[in-house]
């Protein structure tokens, strides 16, 4: 997935965000943030169904427990890090990043499907859209 949004945020993004922060600060100071903001989107929002990518440990796992320690939602049991509580996992991929043995992975089929979906949505760089009250 790292092929998408490579190099962002860049210098231009940072400049735009600094400008946005300045405008926001001004609005806060002026007390102009009480009305709801009207911004585009598909409503009603769909219920979030989660991401079907739940990492699992393979044979290279040495049971060091680092992934269990680093998982932000405690989805990997300390006593058996080869398991993942899929109902608790938020698919953040932290456990894959920290594993010293590269023992954790997600299903290649899901990864390919997710990558194709992202390519469609994020394959070309987009301009920032920042919303403030008028
Ligand atoms: S960090 Fe890797 S090697 Fe260590 S327990 Fe987790 S999966 Fe196994
Ligand atoms: S993907 Fe994130 S939430 Fe899921 S088991 Fe790994 S570290 Fe925990």
mmCIF file of N, CA and C and ligand atoms in Angstrom:
data_model
loop_
_atom_site.group_PDB
_atom_site.id
_atom_site.type_symbol
_atom_site.label_atom_id
_atom_site.label_comp_id
_atom_site.label_asym_id
_atom_site.label_seq_id
_atom_site.Cartn_x
_atom_site.Cartn_y
_atom_site.Cartn_z
ATOM 1 N N UNK A 1 0.828 -1.215 0.000
ATOM 2 C CA UNK A 1 0.000 0.000 0.000
ATOM 3 C C UNK A 1 0.863 1.265 0.000
ATOM 4 N N UNK A 2 2.157 1.085 0.249
ATOM 5 C CA UNK A 2 3.004 2.275 0.388
ATOM 6 C C UNK A 2 3.208 3.032 -0.919
ATOM 7 N N UNK A 3 2.795 2.431 -2.027
ATOM 8 C CA UNK A 3 2.947 3.146 -3.305
ATOM 9 C C UNK A 3 1.968 4.310 -3.415
ATOM 10 N N UNK A 4 0.961 4.341 -2.542
ATOM 11 C CA UNK A 4 -0.016 5.431 -2.606
ATOM 12 C C UNK A 4 0.367 6.557 -1.647
ATOM 13 N N UNK A 5 0.170 7.785 -2.135
ATOM 14 C CA UNK A 5 0.441 8.993 -1.332
ATOM 15 C C UNK A 5 1.900 9.114 -0.927
ATOM 16 N N UNK A 6 2.784 8.512 -1.707
ATOM 17 C CA UNK A 6 4.219 8.628 -1.414
ATOM 18 C C UNK A 6 4.638 10.101 -1.438
ATOM 19 N N UNK A 7 5.379 10.501 -0.438
ATOM 20 C CA UNK A 7 5.885 11.879 -0.395
ATOM 21 C C UNK A 7 4.905 12.893 0.165
ATOM 22 N N UNK A 8 3.700 12.485 0.504
ATOM 23 C CA UNK A 8 2.738 13.402 1.121
ATOM 24 C C UNK A 8 2.733 13.185 2.621
ATOM 25 N N UNK A 9 2.518 14.167 3.431
ATOM 26 C CA UNK A 9 2.384 15.561 3.045
ATOM 27 C C UNK A 9 3.726 16.139 2.579
ATOM 28 N N UNK A 10 3.671 16.953 1.514
ATOM 29 C CA UNK A 10 4.878 17.582 1.010
ATOM 30 C C UNK A 10 4.914 19.052 1.460
ATOM 31 N N UNK A 11 5.893 19.811 0.932
ATOM 32 C CA UNK A 11 6.063 21.201 1.376
ATOM 33 C C UNK A 11 4.810 22.031 1.083
ATOM 34 N N UNK A 12 4.199 21.750 -0.068
ATOM 35 C CA UNK A 12 2.976 22.484 -0.437
ATOM 36 C C UNK A 12 1.841 22.178 0.553
ATOM 37 N N UNK A 13 1.680 20.901 0.900
ATOM 38 C CA UNK A 13 0.654 20.512 1.886
ATOM 39 C C UNK A 13 0.891 21.230 3.210
ATOM 40 N N UNK A 14 2.150 21.241 3.628
ATOM 41 C CA UNK A 14 2.458 21.851 4.922
ATOM 42 C C UNK A 14 2.151 23.343 4.920
ATOM 43 N N UNK A 15 2.446 23.985 3.807
ATOM 44 C CA UNK A 15 2.157 25.406 3.694
ATOM 45 C C UNK A 15 0.647 25.643 3.777
ATOM 46 N N UNK A 16 -0.120 24.796 3.043
ATOM 47 C CA UNK A 16 -1.584 24.939 3.070
ATOM 48 C C UNK A 16 -2.134 24.698 4.473
ATOM 49 N N UNK A 17 -1.568 23.706 5.151
ATOM 50 C CA UNK A 17 -2.055 23.408 6.504
ATOM 51 C C UNK A 17 -1.710 24.514 7.491
ATOM 52 N N UNK A 18 -0.546 25.117 7.306
ATOM 53 C CA UNK A 18 -0.189 26.252 8.176
ATOM 54 C C UNK A 18 -1.189 27.399 7.973
ATOM 55 N N UNK A 19 -1.539 27.658 6.695
ATOM 56 C CA UNK A 19 -2.514 28.705 6.399
ATOM 57 C C UNK A 19 -3.871 28.378 7.002
ATOM 58 N N UNK A 20 -4.256 27.103 6.892
ATOM 59 C CA UNK A 20 -5.531 26.650 7.447
ATOM 60 C C UNK A 20 -5.547 26.838 8.962
ATOM 61 N N UNK A 21 -4.443 26.482 9.603
ATOM 62 C CA UNK A 21 -4.351 26.629 11.060
ATOM 63 C C UNK A 21 -4.463 28.107 11.461
ATOM 64 N N UNK A 22 -3.835 28.977 10.658
ATOM 65 C CA UNK A 22 -3.913 30.416 10.968
ATOM 66 C C UNK A 22 -5.364 30.897 10.881
ATOM 67 N N UNK A 23 -6.051 30.498 9.790
ATOM 68 C CA UNK A 23 -7.459 30.901 9.614
ATOM 69 C C UNK A 23 -8.327 30.352 10.734
ATOM 70 N N UNK A 24 -8.079 29.093 11.092
ATOM 71 C CA UNK A 24 -8.855 28.457 12.158
ATOM 72 C C UNK A 24 -8.657 29.188 13.481
ATOM 73 N N UNK A 25 -7.408 29.531 13.772
ATOM 74 C CA UNK A 25 -7.099 30.276 14.998
ATOM 75 C C UNK A 25 -7.867 31.595 15.036
ATOM 76 N N UNK A 26 -7.892 32.247 13.880
ATOM 77 C CA UNK A 26 -8.592 33.528 13.787
ATOM 78 C C UNK A 26 -10.078 33.341 14.074
ATOM 79 N N UNK A 27 -10.675 32.285 13.457
ATOM 80 C CA UNK A 27 -12.109 32.025 13.663
ATOM 81 C C UNK A 27 -12.404 31.721 15.127
ATOM 82 N N UNK A 28 -11.530 30.956 15.749
ATOM 83 C CA UNK A 28 -11.731 30.624 17.169
ATOM 84 C C UNK A 28 -11.679 31.900 18.000
ATOM 85 N N UNK A 29 -10.674 32.710 17.732
ATOM 86 C CA UNK A 29 -10.518 33.949 18.497
ATOM 87 C C UNK A 29 -11.721 34.868 18.308
ATOM 88 N N UNK A 30 -12.314 34.824 17.113
ATOM 89 C CA UNK A 30 -13.462 35.693 16.824
ATOM 90 C C UNK A 30 -14.788 35.065 17.264
ATOM 91 N N UNK A 31 -14.742 33.829 17.746
ATOM 92 C CA UNK A 31 -15.962 33.139 18.182
ATOM 93 C C UNK A 31 -16.885 32.783 17.038
ATOM 94 N N UNK A 32 -16.318 32.411 15.896
ATOM 95 C CA UNK A 32 -17.129 32.155 14.706
ATOM 96 C C UNK A 32 -17.262 30.671 14.369
ATOM 97 N N UNK A 33 -17.168 29.809 15.350
ATOM 98 C CA UNK A 33 -17.210 28.378 15.034
ATOM 99 C C UNK A 33 -18.454 27.682 15.576
ATOM 100 N N UNK A 34 -19.523 28.427 15.810
ATOM 101 C CA UNK A 34 -20.689 27.800 16.431
ATOM 102 C C UNK A 34 -21.612 27.099 15.426
ATOM 103 N N UNK A 35 -21.674 27.561 14.166
ATOM 104 C CA UNK A 35 -22.585 26.950 13.192
ATOM 105 C C UNK A 35 -21.965 25.693 12.580
ATOM 106 N N UNK A 36 -22.837 24.719 12.186
ATOM 107 C CA UNK A 36 -22.285 23.532 11.531
ATOM 108 C C UNK A 36 -21.676 23.888 10.171
ATOM 109 N N UNK A 37 -20.631 23.177 9.778
ATOM 110 C CA UNK A 37 -19.991 23.433 8.487
ATOM 111 C C UNK A 37 -20.700 22.617 7.404
ATOM 112 N N UNK A 38 -20.930 23.250 6.260
ATOM 113 C CA UNK A 38 -21.555 22.560 5.144
ATOM 114 C C UNK A 38 -20.444 22.081 4.209
ATOM 115 N N UNK A 39 -20.232 20.802 4.152
ATOM 116 C CA UNK A 39 -19.194 20.301 3.252
ATOM 117 C C UNK A 39 -19.713 19.093 2.480
ATOM 118 N N UNK A 40 -19.098 18.793 1.314
ATOM 119 C CA UNK A 40 -19.612 17.732 0.458
ATOM 120 C C UNK A 40 -19.449 16.335 1.071
ATOM 121 N N UNK A 41 -20.213 15.399 0.524
ATOM 122 C CA UNK A 41 -20.127 14.023 1.015
ATOM 123 C C UNK A 41 -21.409 13.279 0.706
ATOM 124 N N UNK A 42 -21.367 11.960 0.813
ATOM 125 C CA UNK A 42 -22.561 11.150 0.553
ATOM 126 C C UNK A 42 -23.277 10.871 1.864
ATOM 127 N N UNK A 43 -24.489 11.390 1.965
ATOM 128 C CA UNK A 43 -25.236 11.205 3.208
ATOM 129 C C UNK A 43 -26.533 10.453 2.928
ATOM 130 N N UNK A 44 -27.052 9.636 3.817
ATOM 131 C CA UNK A 44 -26.450 9.346 5.134
ATOM 132 C C UNK A 44 -25.178 8.513 4.987
ATOM 133 N N UNK A 45 -24.256 8.702 5.939
ATOM 134 C CA UNK A 45 -23.025 7.933 5.907
ATOM 135 C C UNK A 45 -23.330 6.446 6.086
ATOM 136 N N UNK A 46 -22.523 5.645 5.395
ATOM 137 C CA UNK A 46 -22.673 4.200 5.563
ATOM 138 C C UNK A 46 -22.085 3.788 6.909
ATOM 139 N N UNK A 47 -22.662 2.740 7.458
ATOM 140 C CA UNK A 47 -22.115 2.239 8.713
ATOM 141 C C UNK A 47 -20.748 1.618 8.433
ATOM 142 N N UNK A 48 -19.787 1.922 9.274
ATOM 143 C CA UNK A 48 -18.440 1.394 9.083
ATOM 144 C C UNK A 48 -18.420 -0.108 9.329
ATOM 145 N N UNK A 49 -17.975 -0.847 8.332
ATOM 146 C CA UNK A 49 -17.982 -2.303 8.486
ATOM 147 C C UNK A 49 -16.629 -2.892 8.827
ATOM 148 N N UNK A 50 -15.633 -2.035 9.071
ATOM 149 C CA UNK A 50 -14.310 -2.532 9.421
ATOM 150 C C UNK A 50 -13.495 -2.901 8.192
ATOM 151 N N UNK A 51 -12.253 -3.237 8.428
ATOM 152 C CA UNK A 51 -11.333 -3.631 7.355
ATOM 153 C C UNK A 51 -11.061 -5.123 7.508
ATOM 154 N N UNK A 52 -11.249 -5.895 6.441
ATOM 155 C CA UNK A 52 -11.113 -7.348 6.619
ATOM 156 C C UNK A 52 -9.672 -7.848 6.612
ATOM 157 N N UNK A 53 -8.724 -7.022 7.040
ATOM 158 C CA UNK A 53 -7.325 -7.458 7.033
ATOM 159 C C UNK A 53 -6.819 -7.606 8.457
ATOM 160 N N UNK A 54 -6.754 -8.835 8.908
ATOM 161 C CA UNK A 54 -6.326 -9.117 10.275
ATOM 162 C C UNK A 54 -5.041 -9.951 10.215
ATOM 163 N N UNK A 55 -3.922 -9.371 10.649
ATOM 164 C CA UNK A 55 -2.650 -10.102 10.558
ATOM 165 C C UNK A 55 -2.620 -11.355 11.442
ATOM 166 N N UNK A 56 -1.861 -12.330 10.941
ATOM 167 C CA UNK A 56 -1.651 -13.555 11.725
ATOM 168 C C UNK A 56 -0.162 -13.872 11.724
ATOM 169 N N UNK A 57 0.285 -14.554 12.780
ATOM 170 C CA UNK A 57 1.697 -14.932 12.829
ATOM 171 C C UNK A 57 1.904 -16.268 12.137
ATOM 172 N N UNK A 58 3.035 -16.392 11.451
ATOM 173 C CA UNK A 58 3.363 -17.650 10.782
ATOM 174 C C UNK A 58 4.440 -18.411 11.541
ATOM 175 N N UNK A 59 5.063 -19.344 10.834
ATOM 176 C CA UNK A 59 6.027 -20.250 11.492
ATOM 177 C C UNK A 59 7.283 -19.539 11.992
ATOM 178 N N UNK A 60 7.592 -18.372 11.419
ATOM 179 C CA UNK A 60 8.818 -17.670 11.830
ATOM 180 C C UNK A 60 8.690 -17.031 13.218
ATOM 181 N N UNK A 61 7.501 -17.025 13.771
ATOM 182 C CA UNK A 61 7.269 -16.399 15.087
ATOM 183 C C UNK A 61 8.084 -17.098 16.169
ATOM 184 N N UNK A 62 8.801 -16.309 16.981
ATOM 185 C CA UNK A 62 9.587 -16.870 18.089
ATOM 186 C C UNK A 62 8.934 -16.561 19.443
ATOM 187 N N UNK A 63 7.674 -16.122 19.386
ATOM 188 C CA UNK A 63 6.900 -15.847 20.618
ATOM 189 C C UNK A 63 7.578 -14.804 21.506
ATOM 190 N N UNK A 64 8.190 -13.796 20.884
ATOM 191 C CA UNK A 64 8.886 -12.783 21.697
ATOM 192 C C UNK A 64 7.898 -11.852 22.412
ATOM 193 N N UNK A 65 6.690 -11.765 21.904
ATOM 194 C CA UNK A 65 5.655 -10.982 22.564
ATOM 195 C C UNK A 65 5.638 -9.499 22.219
ATOM 196 N N UNK A 66 6.547 -9.064 21.341
ATOM 197 C CA UNK A 66 6.614 -7.632 21.028
ATOM 198 C C UNK A 66 5.319 -7.138 20.377
ATOM 199 N N UNK A 67 4.777 -7.929 19.471
ATOM 200 C CA UNK A 67 3.540 -7.503 18.792
ATOM 201 C C UNK A 67 2.402 -7.329 19.805
ATOM 202 N N UNK A 68 2.333 -8.252 20.775
ATOM 203 C CA UNK A 68 1.274 -8.160 21.796
ATOM 204 C C UNK A 68 1.439 -6.885 22.615
ATOM 205 N N UNK A 69 2.706 -6.564 22.908
ATOM 206 C CA UNK A 69 2.996 -5.369 23.707
ATOM 207 C C UNK A 69 2.636 -4.096 22.928
ATOM 208 N N UNK A 70 2.882 -4.109 21.630
ATOM 209 C CA UNK A 70 2.708 -2.896 20.820
ATOM 210 C C UNK A 70 1.308 -2.726 20.236
ATOM 211 N N UNK A 71 0.502 -3.778 20.215
ATOM 212 C CA UNK A 71 -0.842 -3.664 19.630
ATOM 213 C C UNK A 71 -1.656 -2.628 20.414
ATOM 214 N N UNK A 72 -2.167 -1.604 19.751
ATOM 215 C CA UNK A 72 -2.842 -0.520 20.480
ATOM 216 C C UNK A 72 -4.172 -0.915 21.108
ATOM 217 N N UNK A 73 -4.749 -2.025 20.681
ATOM 218 C CA UNK A 73 -6.049 -2.399 21.239
ATOM 219 C C UNK A 73 -6.025 -3.737 21.977
ATOM 220 N N UNK A 74 -4.829 -4.253 22.222
ATOM 221 C CA UNK A 74 -4.710 -5.502 22.974
ATOM 222 C C UNK A 74 -5.341 -6.689 22.276
ATOM 223 N N UNK A 75 -5.237 -6.732 20.949
ATOM 224 C CA UNK A 75 -5.877 -7.818 20.202
ATOM 225 C C UNK A 75 -5.011 -9.074 20.097
ATOM 226 N N UNK A 76 -3.765 -8.978 20.598
ATOM 227 C CA UNK A 76 -2.865 -10.136 20.522
ATOM 228 C C UNK A 76 -2.580 -10.605 21.946
ATOM 229 N N UNK A 77 -2.962 -11.837 22.267
ATOM 230 C CA UNK A 77 -2.756 -12.280 23.656
ATOM 231 C C UNK A 77 -1.279 -12.474 23.996
ATOM 232 N N UNK A 78 -0.848 -11.968 25.171
ATOM 233 C CA UNK A 78 0.541 -12.116 25.623
ATOM 234 C C UNK A 78 0.951 -13.579 25.672
ATOM 235 N N UNK A 79 0.014 -14.406 26.124
ATOM 236 C CA UNK A 79 0.367 -15.810 26.332
ATOM 237 C C UNK A 79 0.476 -16.601 25.029
ATOM 238 N N UNK A 80 -0.087 -16.075 23.943
ATOM 239 C CA UNK A 80 0.040 -16.745 22.643
ATOM 240 C C UNK A 80 -0.049 -15.722 21.506
ATOM 241 N N UNK A 81 1.065 -15.049 21.199
ATOM 242 C CA UNK A 81 1.037 -13.994 20.177
ATOM 243 C C UNK A 81 0.772 -14.501 18.767
ATOM 244 N N UNK A 82 0.694 -15.816 18.596
ATOM 245 C CA UNK A 82 0.388 -16.312 17.247
ATOM 246 C C UNK A 82 -1.095 -16.128 16.936
ATOM 247 N N UNK A 83 -1.876 -15.825 17.969
ATOM 248 C CA UNK A 83 -3.320 -15.630 17.768
ATOM 249 C C UNK A 83 -3.652 -14.149 17.657
ATOM 250 N N UNK A 84 -4.771 -13.835 17.020
ATOM 251 C CA UNK A 84 -5.259 -12.453 16.934
ATOM 252 C C UNK A 84 -6.749 -12.450 17.215
ATOM 253 N N UNK A 85 -7.163 -11.574 18.105
ATOM 254 C CA UNK A 85 -8.608 -11.414 18.344
ATOM 255 C C UNK A 85 -9.149 -10.540 17.207
ATOM 256 N N UNK A 86 -9.731 -11.179 16.201
ATOM 257 C CA UNK A 86 -10.150 -10.449 14.999
ATOM 258 C C UNK A 86 -11.286 -9.461 15.275
ATOM 259 N N UNK A 87 -12.033 -9.674 16.338
ATOM 260 C CA UNK A 87 -13.119 -8.723 16.627
ATOM 261 C C UNK A 87 -12.559 -7.439 17.256
ATOM 262 N N UNK A 88 -11.393 -7.531 17.879
ATOM 263 C CA UNK A 88 -10.784 -6.343 18.500
ATOM 264 C C UNK A 88 -9.818 -5.638 17.557
ATOM 265 N N UNK A 89 -9.206 -6.384 16.640
ATOM 266 C CA UNK A 89 -8.177 -5.831 15.745
ATOM 267 C C UNK A 89 -8.738 -4.704 14.877
ATOM 268 N N UNK A 90 -7.992 -3.599 14.792
ATOM 269 C CA UNK A 90 -8.427 -2.463 13.966
ATOM 270 C C UNK A 90 -7.602 -2.359 12.671
ATOM 271 N N UNK A 91 -6.867 -3.412 12.356
ATOM 272 C CA UNK A 91 -6.097 -3.492 11.092
ATOM 273 C C UNK A 91 -5.122 -2.324 10.917
ATOM 274 N N UNK A 92 -4.475 -1.944 12.017
ATOM 275 C CA UNK A 92 -3.533 -0.819 11.924
ATOM 276 C C UNK A 92 -2.175 -1.246 11.369
ATOM 277 N N UNK A 93 -1.873 -2.536 11.425
ATOM 278 C CA UNK A 93 -0.628 -3.125 10.899
ATOM 279 C C UNK A 93 0.610 -2.804 11.745
ATOM 280 N N UNK A 94 0.375 -2.284 12.929
ATOM 281 C CA UNK A 94 1.501 -2.011 13.839
ATOM 282 C C UNK A 94 2.278 -3.295 14.143
ATOM 283 N N UNK A 95 1.561 -4.377 14.371
ATOM 284 C CA UNK A 95 2.225 -5.631 14.738
ATOM 285 C C UNK A 95 3.147 -6.122 13.623
ATOM 286 N N UNK A 96 2.746 -5.905 12.377
ATOM 287 C CA UNK A 96 3.589 -6.313 11.246
ATOM 288 C C UNK A 96 4.852 -5.453 11.228
ATOM 289 N N UNK A 97 4.687 -4.173 11.491
ATOM 290 C CA UNK A 97 5.827 -3.251 11.444
ATOM 291 C C UNK A 97 6.861 -3.559 12.523
ATOM 292 N N UNK A 98 6.410 -3.988 13.698
ATOM 293 C CA UNK A 98 7.365 -4.171 14.803
ATOM 294 C C UNK A 98 7.957 -5.574 14.880
ATOM 295 N N UNK A 99 7.374 -6.529 14.222
ATOM 296 C CA UNK A 99 7.844 -7.921 14.361
ATOM 297 C C UNK A 99 9.287 -8.067 13.845
ATOM 298 N N UNK A 100 10.205 -8.496 14.725
ATOM 299 C CA UNK A 100 11.610 -8.598 14.307
ATOM 300 C C UNK A 100 11.849 -9.757 13.339
ATOM 301 N N UNK A 101 10.917 -10.691 13.264
ATOM 302 C CA UNK A 101 11.093 -11.862 12.390
ATOM 303 C C UNK A 101 10.242 -11.802 11.126
ATOM 304 N N UNK A 102 9.577 -10.691 10.926
ATOM 305 C CA UNK A 102 8.641 -10.558 9.792
ATOM 306 C C UNK A 102 7.701 -11.763 9.737
ATOM 307 N N UNK A 103 7.243 -12.153 10.926
ATOM 308 C CA UNK A 103 6.421 -13.361 11.020
ATOM 309 C C UNK A 103 4.938 -13.091 10.823
ATOM 310 N N UNK A 104 4.545 -11.824 10.922
ATOM 311 C CA UNK A 104 3.108 -11.535 10.832
ATOM 312 C C UNK A 104 2.762 -11.034 9.432
ATOM 313 N N UNK A 105 1.607 -11.443 8.959
ATOM 314 C CA UNK A 105 1.188 -11.020 7.613
ATOM 315 C C UNK A 105 -0.324 -11.086 7.497
ATOM 316 N N UNK A 106 -0.824 -10.469 6.441
ATOM 317 C CA UNK A 106 -2.257 -10.557 6.140
ATOM 318 C C UNK A 106 -2.440 -11.366 4.858
ATOM 319 N N UNK A 107 -3.646 -11.791 4.620
ATOM 320 C CA UNK A 107 -3.949 -12.590 3.432
ATOM 321 C C UNK A 107 -3.568 -11.831 2.161
ATOM 322 N N UNK A 108 -2.827 -12.502 1.292
ATOM 323 C CA UNK A 108 -2.399 -11.860 0.037
ATOM 324 C C UNK A 108 -3.601 -11.481 -0.831
ATOM 325 N N UNK A 109 -4.642 -12.301 -0.781
ATOM 326 C CA UNK A 109 -5.830 -12.017 -1.603
ATOM 327 C C UNK A 109 -6.483 -10.707 -1.156
ATOM 328 N N UNK A 110 -6.596 -10.516 0.175
ATOM 329 C CA UNK A 110 -7.183 -9.269 0.694
ATOM 330 C C UNK A 110 -6.289 -8.077 0.376
ATOM 331 N N UNK A 111 -4.980 -8.321 0.452
ATOM 332 C CA UNK A 111 -4.031 -7.242 0.186
ATOM 333 C C UNK A 111 -4.139 -6.787 -1.274
ATOM 334 N N UNK A 112 -4.237 -7.745 -2.172
ATOM 335 C CA UNK A 112 -4.369 -7.415 -3.598
ATOM 336 C C UNK A 112 -5.676 -6.674 -3.852
ATOM 337 N N UNK A 113 -6.756 -7.168 -3.264
ATOM 338 C CA UNK A 113 -8.065 -6.521 -3.455
ATOM 339 C C UNK A 113 -8.041 -5.100 -2.888
ATOM 340 N N UNK A 114 -7.441 -4.949 -1.694
ATOM 341 C CA UNK A 114 -7.374 -3.627 -1.067
ATOM 342 C C UNK A 114 -6.522 -2.671 -1.883
ATOM 343 N N UNK A 115 -5.445 -3.192 -2.435
ATOM 344 C CA UNK A 115 -4.542 -2.373 -3.230
ATOM 345 C C UNK A 115 -5.236 -1.881 -4.503
ATOM 346 N N UNK A 116 -6.011 -2.747 -5.124
ATOM 347 C CA UNK A 116 -6.740 -2.353 -6.342
ATOM 348 C C UNK A 116 -7.776 -1.266 -6.037
ATOM 349 N N UNK A 117 -8.432 -1.442 -4.895
ATOM 350 C CA UNK A 117 -9.438 -0.463 -4.482
ATOM 351 C C UNK A 117 -8.784 0.904 -4.215
ATOM 352 N N UNK A 118 -7.656 0.863 -3.518
ATOM 353 C CA UNK A 118 -6.953 2.113 -3.216
ATOM 354 C C UNK A 118 -6.410 2.770 -4.477
ATOM 355 N N UNK A 119 -5.970 1.944 -5.416
ATOM 356 C CA UNK A 119 -5.419 2.499 -6.654
ATOM 357 C C UNK A 119 -6.485 3.330 -7.364
ATOM 358 N N UNK A 120 -7.708 2.806 -7.349
ATOM 359 C CA UNK A 120 -8.817 3.510 -7.994
ATOM 360 C C UNK A 120 -9.080 4.847 -7.285
ATOM 361 N N UNK A 121 -9.090 4.805 -5.947
ATOM 362 C CA UNK A 121 -9.434 6.010 -5.180
ATOM 363 C C UNK A 121 -8.261 6.964 -5.005
ATOM 364 N N UNK A 122 -7.059 6.424 -4.917
ATOM 365 C CA UNK A 122 -5.907 7.257 -4.530
ATOM 366 C C UNK A 122 -4.740 7.146 -5.505
ATOM 367 N N UNK A 123 -4.966 6.622 -6.690
ATOM 368 C CA UNK A 123 -3.880 6.404 -7.648
ATOM 369 C C UNK A 123 -3.282 7.687 -8.198
ATOM 370 N N UNK A 124 -4.049 8.760 -8.207
ATOM 371 C CA UNK A 124 -3.501 10.030 -8.701
ATOM 372 C C UNK A 124 -3.529 11.060 -7.566
ATOM 373 N N UNK A 125 -2.493 11.898 -7.499
ATOM 374 C CA UNK A 125 -2.443 12.894 -6.416
ATOM 375 C C UNK A 125 -3.653 13.829 -6.466
ATOM 376 N N UNK A 126 -4.150 14.187 -5.310
ATOM 377 C CA UNK A 126 -5.308 15.086 -5.242
ATOM 378 C C UNK A 126 -4.938 16.359 -4.491
ATOM 379 N N UNK A 127 -5.728 17.399 -4.795
ATOM 380 C CA UNK A 127 -5.522 18.650 -4.066
ATOM 381 C C UNK A 127 -6.179 18.544 -2.703
ATOM 382 N N UNK A 128 -5.662 19.288 -1.752
ATOM 383 C CA UNK A 128 -6.289 19.326 -0.429
ATOM 384 C C UNK A 128 -7.620 20.053 -0.504
ATOM 385 N N UNK A 129 -8.560 19.605 0.287
ATOM 386 C CA UNK A 129 -9.825 20.325 0.435
ATOM 387 C C UNK A 129 -9.987 20.609 1.922
ATOM 388 N N UNK A 130 -9.945 21.862 2.291
ATOM 389 C CA UNK A 130 -10.030 22.255 3.696
ATOM 390 C C UNK A 130 -11.279 23.091 3.886
ATOM 391 N N UNK A 131 -12.013 22.830 4.947
ATOM 392 C CA UNK A 131 -13.316 23.487 5.121
ATOM 393 C C UNK A 131 -13.366 24.316 6.398
ATOM 394 N N UNK A 132 -13.799 25.549 6.226
ATOM 395 C CA UNK A 132 -13.977 26.470 7.349
ATOM 396 C C UNK A 132 -15.332 27.150 7.199
ATOM 397 N N UNK A 133 -15.824 27.734 8.276
ATOM 398 C CA UNK A 133 -17.046 28.533 8.180
ATOM 399 C C UNK A 133 -16.790 29.757 7.307
ATOM 400 N N UNK A 134 -17.843 30.196 6.607
ATOM 401 C CA UNK A 134 -17.702 31.414 5.802
ATOM 402 C C UNK A 134 -17.577 32.631 6.715
HETATM 403 S S1 LIG B 1 6.605 -9.851 17.248
HETATM 404 FE FE1 LIG B 1 6.741 -11.439 15.657
HETATM 405 S S2 LIG B 1 8.090 -12.966 16.516
HETATM 406 FE FE2 LIG B 1 7.439 -11.669 18.209
HETATM 407 S S3 LIG B 1 5.625 -12.736 19.049
HETATM 408 FE FE3 LIG B 1 4.888 -11.251 17.536
HETATM 409 S S4 LIG B 1 4.732 -12.443 15.627
HETATM 410 FE FE4 LIG B 1 6.017 -13.597 17.016
HETATM 411 S S1 LIG B 2 -3.192 -4.917 13.052
HETATM 412 FE FE1 LIG B 2 -3.057 -3.445 14.753
HETATM 413 S S2 LIG B 2 -4.873 -3.858 15.946
HETATM 414 FE FE2 LIG B 2 -4.619 -5.619 14.616
HETATM 415 S S3 LIG B 2 -3.469 -7.110 15.814
HETATM 416 FE FE3 LIG B 2 -1.981 -5.894 14.646
HETATM 417 S S4 LIG B 2 -1.360 -4.226 16.005
HETATM 418 FE FE4 LIG B 2 -3.248 -5.111 16.816
#
